[in-house]
Coordinates of C-alpha atoms in Angstrom, one line a residue:
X1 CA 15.7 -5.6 0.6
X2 CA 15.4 -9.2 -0.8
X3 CA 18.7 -11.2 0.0
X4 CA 19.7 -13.6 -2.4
X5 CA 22.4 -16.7 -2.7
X6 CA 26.0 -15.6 -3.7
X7 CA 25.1 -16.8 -7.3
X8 CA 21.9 -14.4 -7.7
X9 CA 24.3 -11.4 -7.0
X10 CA 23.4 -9.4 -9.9
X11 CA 19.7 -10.1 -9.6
X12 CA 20.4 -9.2 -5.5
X13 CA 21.7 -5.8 -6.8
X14 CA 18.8 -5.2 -9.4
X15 CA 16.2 -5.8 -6.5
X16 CA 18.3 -3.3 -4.5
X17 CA 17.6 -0.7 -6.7
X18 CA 14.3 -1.4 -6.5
X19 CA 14.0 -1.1 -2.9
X20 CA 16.2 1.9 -2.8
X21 CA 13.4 3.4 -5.1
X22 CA 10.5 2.3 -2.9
X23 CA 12.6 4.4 -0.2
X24 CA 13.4 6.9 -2.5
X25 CA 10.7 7.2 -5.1
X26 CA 11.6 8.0 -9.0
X27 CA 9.7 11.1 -8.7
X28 CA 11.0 12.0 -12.0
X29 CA 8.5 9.6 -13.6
X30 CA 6.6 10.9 -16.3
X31 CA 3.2 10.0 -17.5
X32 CA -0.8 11.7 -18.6
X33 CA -2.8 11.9 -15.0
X34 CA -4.0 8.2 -14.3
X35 CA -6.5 6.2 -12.2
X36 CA -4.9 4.3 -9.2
X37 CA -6.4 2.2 -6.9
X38 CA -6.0 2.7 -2.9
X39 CA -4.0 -0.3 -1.3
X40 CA -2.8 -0.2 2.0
X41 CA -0.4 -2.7 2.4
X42 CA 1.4 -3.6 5.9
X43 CA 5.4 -3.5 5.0
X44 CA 7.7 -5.6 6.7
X45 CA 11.9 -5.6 7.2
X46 CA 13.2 -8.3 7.4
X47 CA 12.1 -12.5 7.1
X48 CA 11.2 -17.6 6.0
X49 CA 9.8 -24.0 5.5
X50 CA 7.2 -25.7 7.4
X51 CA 4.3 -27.8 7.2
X52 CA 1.6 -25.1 6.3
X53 CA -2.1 -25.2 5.6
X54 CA -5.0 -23.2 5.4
X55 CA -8.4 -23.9 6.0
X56 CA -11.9 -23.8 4.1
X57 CA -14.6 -22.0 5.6
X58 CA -18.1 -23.3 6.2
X59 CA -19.4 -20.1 3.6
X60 CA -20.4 -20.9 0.5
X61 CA -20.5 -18.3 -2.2
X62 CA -21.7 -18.1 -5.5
X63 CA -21.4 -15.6 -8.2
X64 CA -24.3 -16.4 -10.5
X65 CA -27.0 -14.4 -8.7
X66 CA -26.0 -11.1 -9.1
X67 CA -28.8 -8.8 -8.1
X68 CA -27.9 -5.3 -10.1
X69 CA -29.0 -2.7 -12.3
X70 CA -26.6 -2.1 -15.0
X71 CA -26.6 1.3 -16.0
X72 CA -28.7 2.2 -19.3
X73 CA -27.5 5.0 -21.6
X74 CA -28.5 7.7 -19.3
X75 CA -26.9 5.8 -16.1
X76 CA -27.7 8.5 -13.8
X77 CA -29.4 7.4 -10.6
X78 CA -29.0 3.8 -11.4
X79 CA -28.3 1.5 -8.3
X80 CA -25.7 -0.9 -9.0
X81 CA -25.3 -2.8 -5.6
X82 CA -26.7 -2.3 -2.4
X83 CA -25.3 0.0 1.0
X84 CA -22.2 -2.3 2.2
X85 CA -22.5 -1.6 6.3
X86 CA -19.3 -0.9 7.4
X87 CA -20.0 -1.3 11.1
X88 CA -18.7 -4.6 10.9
X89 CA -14.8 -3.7 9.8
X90 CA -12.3 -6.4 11.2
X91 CA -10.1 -5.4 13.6
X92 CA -6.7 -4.6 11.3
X93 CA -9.0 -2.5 9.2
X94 CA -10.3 -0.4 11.8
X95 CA -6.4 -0.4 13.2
X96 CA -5.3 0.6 9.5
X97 CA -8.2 3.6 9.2
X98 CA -7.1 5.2 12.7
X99 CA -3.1 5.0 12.0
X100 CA -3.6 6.3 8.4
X101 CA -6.1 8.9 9.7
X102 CA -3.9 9.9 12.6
X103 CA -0.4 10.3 10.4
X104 CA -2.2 12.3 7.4
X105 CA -2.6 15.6 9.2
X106 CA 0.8 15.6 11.1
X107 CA 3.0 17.6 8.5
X108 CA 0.4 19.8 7.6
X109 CA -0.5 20.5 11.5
X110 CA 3.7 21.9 11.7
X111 CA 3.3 24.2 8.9
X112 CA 4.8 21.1 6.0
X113 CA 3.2 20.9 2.9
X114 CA 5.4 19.7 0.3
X115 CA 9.0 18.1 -0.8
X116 CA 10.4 20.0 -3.4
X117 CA 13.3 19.4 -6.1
X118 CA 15.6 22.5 -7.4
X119 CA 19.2 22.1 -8.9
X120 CA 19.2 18.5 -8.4
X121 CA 18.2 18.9 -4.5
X122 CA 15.5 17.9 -2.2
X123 CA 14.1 20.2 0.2
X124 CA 11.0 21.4 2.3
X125 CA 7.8 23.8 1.3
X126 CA 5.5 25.1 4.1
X127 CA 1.6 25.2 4.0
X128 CA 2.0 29.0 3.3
X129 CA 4.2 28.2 -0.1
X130 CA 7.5 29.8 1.2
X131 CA 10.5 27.7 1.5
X132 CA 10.7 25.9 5.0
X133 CA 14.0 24.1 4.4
X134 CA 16.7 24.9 1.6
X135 CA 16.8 22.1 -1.3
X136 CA 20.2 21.1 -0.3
X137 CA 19.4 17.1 0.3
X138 CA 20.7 14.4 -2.1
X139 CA 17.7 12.6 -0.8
X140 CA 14.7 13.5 1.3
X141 CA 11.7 11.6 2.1
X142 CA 9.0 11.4 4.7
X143 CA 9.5 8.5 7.6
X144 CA 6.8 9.5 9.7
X145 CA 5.3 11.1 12.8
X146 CA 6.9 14.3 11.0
X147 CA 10.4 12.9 10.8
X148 CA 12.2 12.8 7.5
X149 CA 15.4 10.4 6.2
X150 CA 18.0 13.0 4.6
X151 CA 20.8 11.8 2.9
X152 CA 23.4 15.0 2.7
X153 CA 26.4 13.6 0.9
X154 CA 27.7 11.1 2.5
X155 CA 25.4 10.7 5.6
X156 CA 22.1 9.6 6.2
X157 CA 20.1 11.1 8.8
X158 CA 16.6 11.6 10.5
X159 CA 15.7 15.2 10.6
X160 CA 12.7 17.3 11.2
X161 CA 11.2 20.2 9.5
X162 CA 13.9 22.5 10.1
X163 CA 17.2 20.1 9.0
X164 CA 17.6 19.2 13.1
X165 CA 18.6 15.4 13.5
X166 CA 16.3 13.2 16.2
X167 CA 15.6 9.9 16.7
X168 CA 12.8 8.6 15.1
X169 CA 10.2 7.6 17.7
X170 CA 9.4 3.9 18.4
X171 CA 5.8 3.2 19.4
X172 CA 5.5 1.8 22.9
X173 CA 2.4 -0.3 22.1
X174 CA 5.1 -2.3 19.5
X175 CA 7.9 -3.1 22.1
X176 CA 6.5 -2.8 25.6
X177 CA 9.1 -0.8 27.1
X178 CA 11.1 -3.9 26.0
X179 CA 14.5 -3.9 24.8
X180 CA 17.1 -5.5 23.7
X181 CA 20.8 -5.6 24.8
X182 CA 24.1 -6.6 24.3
X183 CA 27.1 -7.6 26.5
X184 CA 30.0 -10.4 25.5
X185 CA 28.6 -10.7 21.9
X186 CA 25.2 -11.7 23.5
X187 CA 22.2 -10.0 23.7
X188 CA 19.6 -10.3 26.9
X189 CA 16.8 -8.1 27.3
X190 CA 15.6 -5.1 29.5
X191 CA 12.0 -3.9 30.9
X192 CA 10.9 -0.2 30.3
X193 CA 12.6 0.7 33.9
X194 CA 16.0 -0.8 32.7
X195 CA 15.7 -4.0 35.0
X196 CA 17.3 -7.4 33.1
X197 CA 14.7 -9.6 32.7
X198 CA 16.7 -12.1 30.7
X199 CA 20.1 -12.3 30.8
X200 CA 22.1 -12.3 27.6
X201 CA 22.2 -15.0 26.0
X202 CA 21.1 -15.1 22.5
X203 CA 23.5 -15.3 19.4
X204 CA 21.1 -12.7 17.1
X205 CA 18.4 -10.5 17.3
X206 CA 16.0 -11.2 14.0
X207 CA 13.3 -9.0 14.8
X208 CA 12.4 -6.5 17.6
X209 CA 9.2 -6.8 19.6
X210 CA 6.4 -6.3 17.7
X211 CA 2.8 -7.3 20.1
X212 CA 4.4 -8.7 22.6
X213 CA 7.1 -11.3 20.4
X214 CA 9.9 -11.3 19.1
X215 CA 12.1 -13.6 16.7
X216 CA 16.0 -14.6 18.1
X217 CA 18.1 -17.1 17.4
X218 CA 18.8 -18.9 20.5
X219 CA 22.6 -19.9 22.4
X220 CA 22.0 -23.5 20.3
X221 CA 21.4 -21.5 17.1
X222 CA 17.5 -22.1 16.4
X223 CA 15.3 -19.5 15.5
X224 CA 12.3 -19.0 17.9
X225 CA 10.1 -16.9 19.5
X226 CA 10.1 -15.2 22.7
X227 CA 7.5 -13.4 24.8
X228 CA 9.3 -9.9 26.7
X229 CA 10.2 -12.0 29.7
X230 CA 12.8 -14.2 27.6
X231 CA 10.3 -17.7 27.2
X232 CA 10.3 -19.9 24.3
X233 CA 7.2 -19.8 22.8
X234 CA 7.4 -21.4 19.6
X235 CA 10.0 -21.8 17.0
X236 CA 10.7 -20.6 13.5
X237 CA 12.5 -22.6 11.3
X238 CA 12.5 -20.3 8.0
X239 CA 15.0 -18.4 6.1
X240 CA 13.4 -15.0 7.0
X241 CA 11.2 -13.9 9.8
X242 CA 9.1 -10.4 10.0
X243 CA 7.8 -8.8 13.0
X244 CA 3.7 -8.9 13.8
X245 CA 1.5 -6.7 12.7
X246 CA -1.7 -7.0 13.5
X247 CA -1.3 -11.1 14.6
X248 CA -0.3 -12.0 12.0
X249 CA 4.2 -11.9 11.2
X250 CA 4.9 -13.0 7.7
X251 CA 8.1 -15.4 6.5
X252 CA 9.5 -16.8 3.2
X253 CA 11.9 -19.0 2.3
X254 CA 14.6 -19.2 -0.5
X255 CA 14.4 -19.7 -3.8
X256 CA 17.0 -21.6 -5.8
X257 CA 16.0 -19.5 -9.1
X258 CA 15.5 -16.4 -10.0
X259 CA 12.7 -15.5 -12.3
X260 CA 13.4 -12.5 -14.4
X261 CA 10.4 -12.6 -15.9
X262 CA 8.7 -11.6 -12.3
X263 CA 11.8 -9.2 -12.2
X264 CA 10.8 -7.4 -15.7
X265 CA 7.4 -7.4 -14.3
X266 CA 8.3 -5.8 -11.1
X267 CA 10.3 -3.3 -13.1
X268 CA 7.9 -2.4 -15.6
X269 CA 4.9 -2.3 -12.1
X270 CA 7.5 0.4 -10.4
X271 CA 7.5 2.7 -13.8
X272 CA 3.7 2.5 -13.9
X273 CA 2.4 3.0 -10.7
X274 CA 5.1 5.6 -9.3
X275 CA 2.7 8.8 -8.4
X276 CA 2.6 11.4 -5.7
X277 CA 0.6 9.9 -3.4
X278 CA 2.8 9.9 -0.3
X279 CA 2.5 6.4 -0.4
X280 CA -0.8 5.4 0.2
X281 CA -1.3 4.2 -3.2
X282 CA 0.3 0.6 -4.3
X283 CA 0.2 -1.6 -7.5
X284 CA -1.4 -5.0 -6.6
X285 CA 1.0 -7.1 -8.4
X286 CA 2.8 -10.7 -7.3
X287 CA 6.2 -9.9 -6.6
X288 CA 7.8 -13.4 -6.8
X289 CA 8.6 -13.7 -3.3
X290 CA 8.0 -16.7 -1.5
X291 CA 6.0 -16.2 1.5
X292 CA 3.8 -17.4 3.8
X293 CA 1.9 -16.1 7.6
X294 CA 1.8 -17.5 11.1
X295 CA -0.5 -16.5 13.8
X296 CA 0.4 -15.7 17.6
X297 CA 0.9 -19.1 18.2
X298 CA 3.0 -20.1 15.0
X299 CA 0.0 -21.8 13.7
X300 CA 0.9 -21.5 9.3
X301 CA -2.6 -19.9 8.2
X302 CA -1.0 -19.0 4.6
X303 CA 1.1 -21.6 3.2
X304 CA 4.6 -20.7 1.6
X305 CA 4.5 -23.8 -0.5
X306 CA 1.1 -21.9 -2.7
X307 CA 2.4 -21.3 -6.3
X308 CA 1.9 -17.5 -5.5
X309 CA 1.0 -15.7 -2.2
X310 CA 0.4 -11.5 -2.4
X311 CA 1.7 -9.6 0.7
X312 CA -0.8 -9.0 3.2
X313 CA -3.2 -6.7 3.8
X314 CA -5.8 -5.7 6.3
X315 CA -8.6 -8.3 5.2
X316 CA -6.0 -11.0 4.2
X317 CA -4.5 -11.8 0.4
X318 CA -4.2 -13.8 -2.9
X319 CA -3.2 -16.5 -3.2
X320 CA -2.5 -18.2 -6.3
X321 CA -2.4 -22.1 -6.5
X322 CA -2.6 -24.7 -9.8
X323 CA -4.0 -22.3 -11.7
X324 CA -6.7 -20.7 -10.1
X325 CA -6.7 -17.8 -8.1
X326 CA -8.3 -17.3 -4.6
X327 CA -8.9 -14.6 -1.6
X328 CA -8.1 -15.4 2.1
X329 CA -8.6 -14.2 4.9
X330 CA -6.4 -13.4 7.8
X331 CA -7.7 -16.6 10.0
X332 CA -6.4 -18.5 6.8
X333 CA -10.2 -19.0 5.8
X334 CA -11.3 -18.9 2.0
X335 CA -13.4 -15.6 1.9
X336 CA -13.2 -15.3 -1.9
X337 CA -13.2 -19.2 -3.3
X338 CA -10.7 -20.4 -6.0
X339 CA -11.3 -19.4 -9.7
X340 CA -10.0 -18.7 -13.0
X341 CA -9.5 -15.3 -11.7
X342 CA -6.7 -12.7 -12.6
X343 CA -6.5 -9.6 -10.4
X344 CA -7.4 -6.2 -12.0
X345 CA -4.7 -4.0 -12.4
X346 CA -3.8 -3.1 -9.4
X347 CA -7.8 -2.8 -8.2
X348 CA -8.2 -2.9 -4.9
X349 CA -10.0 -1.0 -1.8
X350 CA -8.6 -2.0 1.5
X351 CA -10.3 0.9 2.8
X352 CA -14.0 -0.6 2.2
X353 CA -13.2 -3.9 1.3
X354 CA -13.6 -4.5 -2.3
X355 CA -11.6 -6.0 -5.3
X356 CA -12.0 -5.4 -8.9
X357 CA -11.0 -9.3 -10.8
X358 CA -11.2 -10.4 -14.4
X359 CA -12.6 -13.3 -15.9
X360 CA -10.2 -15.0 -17.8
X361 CA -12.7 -16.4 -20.3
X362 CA -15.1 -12.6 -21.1
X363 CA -12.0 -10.5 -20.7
X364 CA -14.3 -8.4 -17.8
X365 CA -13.3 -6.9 -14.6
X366 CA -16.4 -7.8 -11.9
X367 CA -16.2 -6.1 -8.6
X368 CA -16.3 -8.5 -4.9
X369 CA -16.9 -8.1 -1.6
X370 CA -13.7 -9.1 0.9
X371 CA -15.9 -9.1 3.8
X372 CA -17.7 -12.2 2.7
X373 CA -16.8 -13.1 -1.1
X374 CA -19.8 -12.1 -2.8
X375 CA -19.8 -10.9 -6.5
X376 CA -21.2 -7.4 -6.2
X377 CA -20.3 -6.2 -9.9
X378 CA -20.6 -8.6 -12.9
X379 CA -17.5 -9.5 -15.2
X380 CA -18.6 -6.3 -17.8
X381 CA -16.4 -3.6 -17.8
X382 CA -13.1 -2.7 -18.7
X383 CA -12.0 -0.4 -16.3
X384 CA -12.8 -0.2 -12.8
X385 CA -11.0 2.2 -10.3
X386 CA -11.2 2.8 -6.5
X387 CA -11.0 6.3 -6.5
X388 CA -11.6 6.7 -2.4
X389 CA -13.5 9.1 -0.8
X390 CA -16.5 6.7 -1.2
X391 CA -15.7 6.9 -5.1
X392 CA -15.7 4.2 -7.8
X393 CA -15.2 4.8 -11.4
X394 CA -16.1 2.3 -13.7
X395 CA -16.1 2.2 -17.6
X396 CA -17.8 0.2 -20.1
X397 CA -17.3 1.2 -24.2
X398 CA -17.2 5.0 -24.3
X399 CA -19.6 5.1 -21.4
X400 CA -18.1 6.3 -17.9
X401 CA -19.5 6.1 -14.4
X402 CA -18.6 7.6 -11.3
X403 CA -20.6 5.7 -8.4
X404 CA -21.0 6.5 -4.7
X405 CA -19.8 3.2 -3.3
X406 CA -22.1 3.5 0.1
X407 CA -25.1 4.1 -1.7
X408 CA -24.5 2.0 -5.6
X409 CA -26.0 5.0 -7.1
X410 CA -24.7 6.4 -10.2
X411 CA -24.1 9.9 -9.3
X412 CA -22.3 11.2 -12.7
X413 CA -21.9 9.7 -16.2
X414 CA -20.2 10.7 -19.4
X415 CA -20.9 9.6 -23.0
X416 CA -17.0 9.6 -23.7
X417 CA -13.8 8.2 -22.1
X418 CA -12.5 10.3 -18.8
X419 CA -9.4 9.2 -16.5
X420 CA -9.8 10.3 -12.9
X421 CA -6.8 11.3 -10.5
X422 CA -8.0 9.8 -7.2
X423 CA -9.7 12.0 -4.4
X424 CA -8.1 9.9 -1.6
X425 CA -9.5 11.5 1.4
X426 CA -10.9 15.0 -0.7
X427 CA -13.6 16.3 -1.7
X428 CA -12.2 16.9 -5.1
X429 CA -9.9 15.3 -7.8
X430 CA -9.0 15.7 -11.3
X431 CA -10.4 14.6 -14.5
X432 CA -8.8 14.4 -17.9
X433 CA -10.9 14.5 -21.0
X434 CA -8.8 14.3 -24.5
X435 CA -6.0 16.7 -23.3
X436 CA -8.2 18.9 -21.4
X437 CA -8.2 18.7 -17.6
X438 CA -10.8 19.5 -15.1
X439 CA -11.2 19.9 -11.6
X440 CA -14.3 18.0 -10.4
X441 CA -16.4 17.5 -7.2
X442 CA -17.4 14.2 -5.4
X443 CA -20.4 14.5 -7.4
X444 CA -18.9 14.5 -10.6
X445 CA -19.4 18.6 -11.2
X446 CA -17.1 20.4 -12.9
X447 CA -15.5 23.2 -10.3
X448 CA -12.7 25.0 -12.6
X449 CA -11.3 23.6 -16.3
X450 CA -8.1 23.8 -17.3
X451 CA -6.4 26.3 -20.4
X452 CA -6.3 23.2 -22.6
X453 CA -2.7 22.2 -22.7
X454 CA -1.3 24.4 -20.0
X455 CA -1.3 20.8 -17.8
X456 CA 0.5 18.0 -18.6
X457 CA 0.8 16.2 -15.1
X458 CA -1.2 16.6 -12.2
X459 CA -1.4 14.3 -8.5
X460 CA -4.8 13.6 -6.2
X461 CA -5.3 16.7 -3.8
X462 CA -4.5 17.1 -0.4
X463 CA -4.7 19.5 2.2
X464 CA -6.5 21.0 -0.6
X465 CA -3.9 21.4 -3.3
X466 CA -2.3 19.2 -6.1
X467 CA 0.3 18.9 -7.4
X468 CA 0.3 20.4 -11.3
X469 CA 3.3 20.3 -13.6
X470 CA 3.3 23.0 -16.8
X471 CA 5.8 23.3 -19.6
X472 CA 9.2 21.3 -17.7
X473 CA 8.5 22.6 -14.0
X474 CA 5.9 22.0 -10.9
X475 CA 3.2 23.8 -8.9
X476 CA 0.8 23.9 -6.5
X477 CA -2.9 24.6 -7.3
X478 CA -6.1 24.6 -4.9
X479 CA -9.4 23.2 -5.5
X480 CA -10.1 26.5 -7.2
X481 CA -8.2 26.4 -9.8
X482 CA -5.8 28.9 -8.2
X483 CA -1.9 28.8 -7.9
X484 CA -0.3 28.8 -4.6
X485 CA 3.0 28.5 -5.9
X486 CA 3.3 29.1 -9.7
X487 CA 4.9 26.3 -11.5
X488 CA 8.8 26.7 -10.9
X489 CA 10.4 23.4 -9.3
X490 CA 11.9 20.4 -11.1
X491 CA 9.8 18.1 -8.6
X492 CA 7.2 18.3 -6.2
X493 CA 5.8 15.5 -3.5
X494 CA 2.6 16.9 -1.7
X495 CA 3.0 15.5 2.1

């Protein structure tokens, strides 16, 4: 939650809505099935003024010699960029694509499928259908490594899958073993065998460790970090400090205004791109917040003082400076070089490393590379969606295309305007024509349609079901086209 001065109090309580939401998700939200875009982004809890820069790299890129087909009429089998190789990932990417691959089978391997909503209550659906735990939760959402936060009317609690409180697990490759302590109003720090390795003696804890650091404010009241042995290694003189993920920790620093036009627009982001996704799927959007990224060393890659700077992700982020927008890296190096860019709606594959902009003078979305910056899609179309799954969907007029991203080929076209639900990781997803839906295959094949208007609201598969709503209640559906549990919940969240 974004803390703001005393004066900002209402605009501190607005934002704290909007944080309780992204732990508690509207899933009352309401809309016809969508496109999204997969967005991994790292989150961070809690936060940062400094001399920072970035630097230019030695690449050069240009985006005026564009070598690709554009799809004729018939579009099939047209090649639209070459095979990106992706045996050349960065290291957070490959760390983001075994953590997200390790955590999406874990409810489903213990027999959870779904949250559900009945009489105003949250509760727990098995992979068979049946009812694992009774809706009897205020609140209810998934935490991770198949632990849930509850809140049961007045208490908030970690339970598992059968209502049981535990302690949610802390990863040992984040702290070492090492933790902190506290004794006299102090706080030192123990090994993983208990043994004081420093005594204590600082005045607040401001992150745990996270790769070997952490952030403290020391006996004098400076904000620095240490290494697990207690050392100064650097200090951190910002207003907020986050832990490190992946080398890099983010801070910000306050504001003396608040902008309620960034508020409206983070407002009016939340109502849009709320779907039931389990979280894997996030608007790309500026959220106003001041921010900036140091290395291990507490080098400044990204600068806070920037006009705009996105939250991070696992190839780097936009920034936004004087007008003109730019990508960078995570070694603070231009990878996509400043223009008079706006980021597509929320377009963007961390997965495979891609970014959908528009051209602020044609009005077009082009497609780029974030592994070196090159234009791989001219500024020509007016939708394009990551679809995952190795999926793009891109439209132009009336005329749609659904395009394997490893090959460029065109590998289905319509001669009419579709939206397509995302496959994530499936094989399948759904497509809305007018107000008939259809279940389609990665080729773009129609598997099962729809009774036209028995659907009004439907979510990506997984595990091999969606989530469909019909008439004012919720089911689940396979790939088939057949229920496993006929629509009769107020809400449901596939896991």
């Amino acid at each position: 939650m974004i803390q703001r001065r005393n004066k900002t109090l209402i605009a501190a309580i607005i934002m704290a809505c909007i944080s309780g939401g992204m732990l508690f998700p509207a899933y009352g939200a309401e809309r016809p099935a969508e496109s999204y875009t997969r967005m991994h982004r790292e989150s961070s809890s809690s936060t940062v003024t400094v001399e920072e820069t970035h630097e230019k790299s030695n690449r050069t890129t240009t985006h005026s010699d564009i070598s690709v087909q554009t799809p004729s009429a018939s579009g099939m089998g047209a090649v639209l960029f070459p095979y990106m190789a992706k045996n050349k990932l960065p290291a957070p990417v490959q760390s983001l694509r075994k953590t997200v691959r390790s955590e999406y089978n874990v409810n489903y391997e213990q027999g959870v499928l779904a949250l559900y909503k009945e009489n105003g209550k949250w509760g727990l659906l098995g992979t068979d259908g049946a009812v694992l735990l009774p809706a009897s939760y205020k609140k209810l959402s998934y935490a991770g490594q198949g632990v849930f936060l509850s809140v049961k009317g007045n208490k908030t609690a970690y339970i598992d899958k059968t209502g049981t409180a535990v302690t949610l697990p802390v990863s040992e490759n984040e702290s070492g073993g090492s933790v902190f302590f506290q004794e006299k109003g102090r706080y030192g720090i123990r090994d993983a065998n208990g043994i004081v390795v420093s005594e204590p003696v600082y005045k607040e804890i401001l992150t745990p460790f996270s790769e070997g650091i952490a952030f403290v404010r020391d006996e004098n009241g400076r904000k620095i970090a240490i290494d697990r042995s207690g050392k100064e290694l650097f200090a951190v003189p910002y207003d907020r400090i986050f832990p490190y993920h992946d080398g890099l920790a983010e801070y910000q620093r306050k504001i003396n205004h608040f902008n309620w036009g960034l508020l409206a627009g983070a407002l009016v982001g939340s109502a849009v791109n709320r779907g039931y996704y389990g979280g894997e799927i996030e608007p790309l959007t500026y959220d106003g917040v001041k921010r900036g990224y140091i290395d291990r060393t507490g080098r400044i890659v990204i600068d806070s003082r920037l006009d705009e700077v996105y939250p991070m992700t696992a190839w780097g982020t936009f920034v936004k400076d004087k007008g003109l927008l730019a990508f960078i890296g995570r070694d603070g190096k231009y990878i996509i070089e400043p223009g008079r860019y706006e980021v597509g709606p929320g377009m963007m594959d961390d997965w495979n490393g891609m970014v959908s902009l528009k051209d602020k003078e044609s009005g077009g979305l082009g497609v780029f590379s974030l592994s070196d910056g090159r234009q791989i899609l001219p500024f020509q179309y007016e939708k394009v969606d990551f679809l995952g799954a190795d999926r793009m969907f891109l439209q132009r007029g009336n005329q749609c295309f659904l395009v394997n991203q490893e090959t460029g080929q065109v590998v289905h076209y319509w001669q009419e305007t579709v939206k397509i639900v995302p496959y994530l990781a499936e094989p399948y997803a759904w497509c809305q024509i007018g107000k008939k839906y259809e279940i389609i295959d990665a080729e773009g094949k129609t598997v099962y349609t729809a009774p036209e208007g028995g659907i009004k609201v439907v979510s990506s598969f997984r595990h091999g079901v969606s989530a469909v709503k019909s008439g004012d209640v919720w089911g689940i559906m396979n790939s088939k086209g057949e229920w496993l549990i006929r629509p009769q919940y107020k809400e449901i969240e596939i896991l």
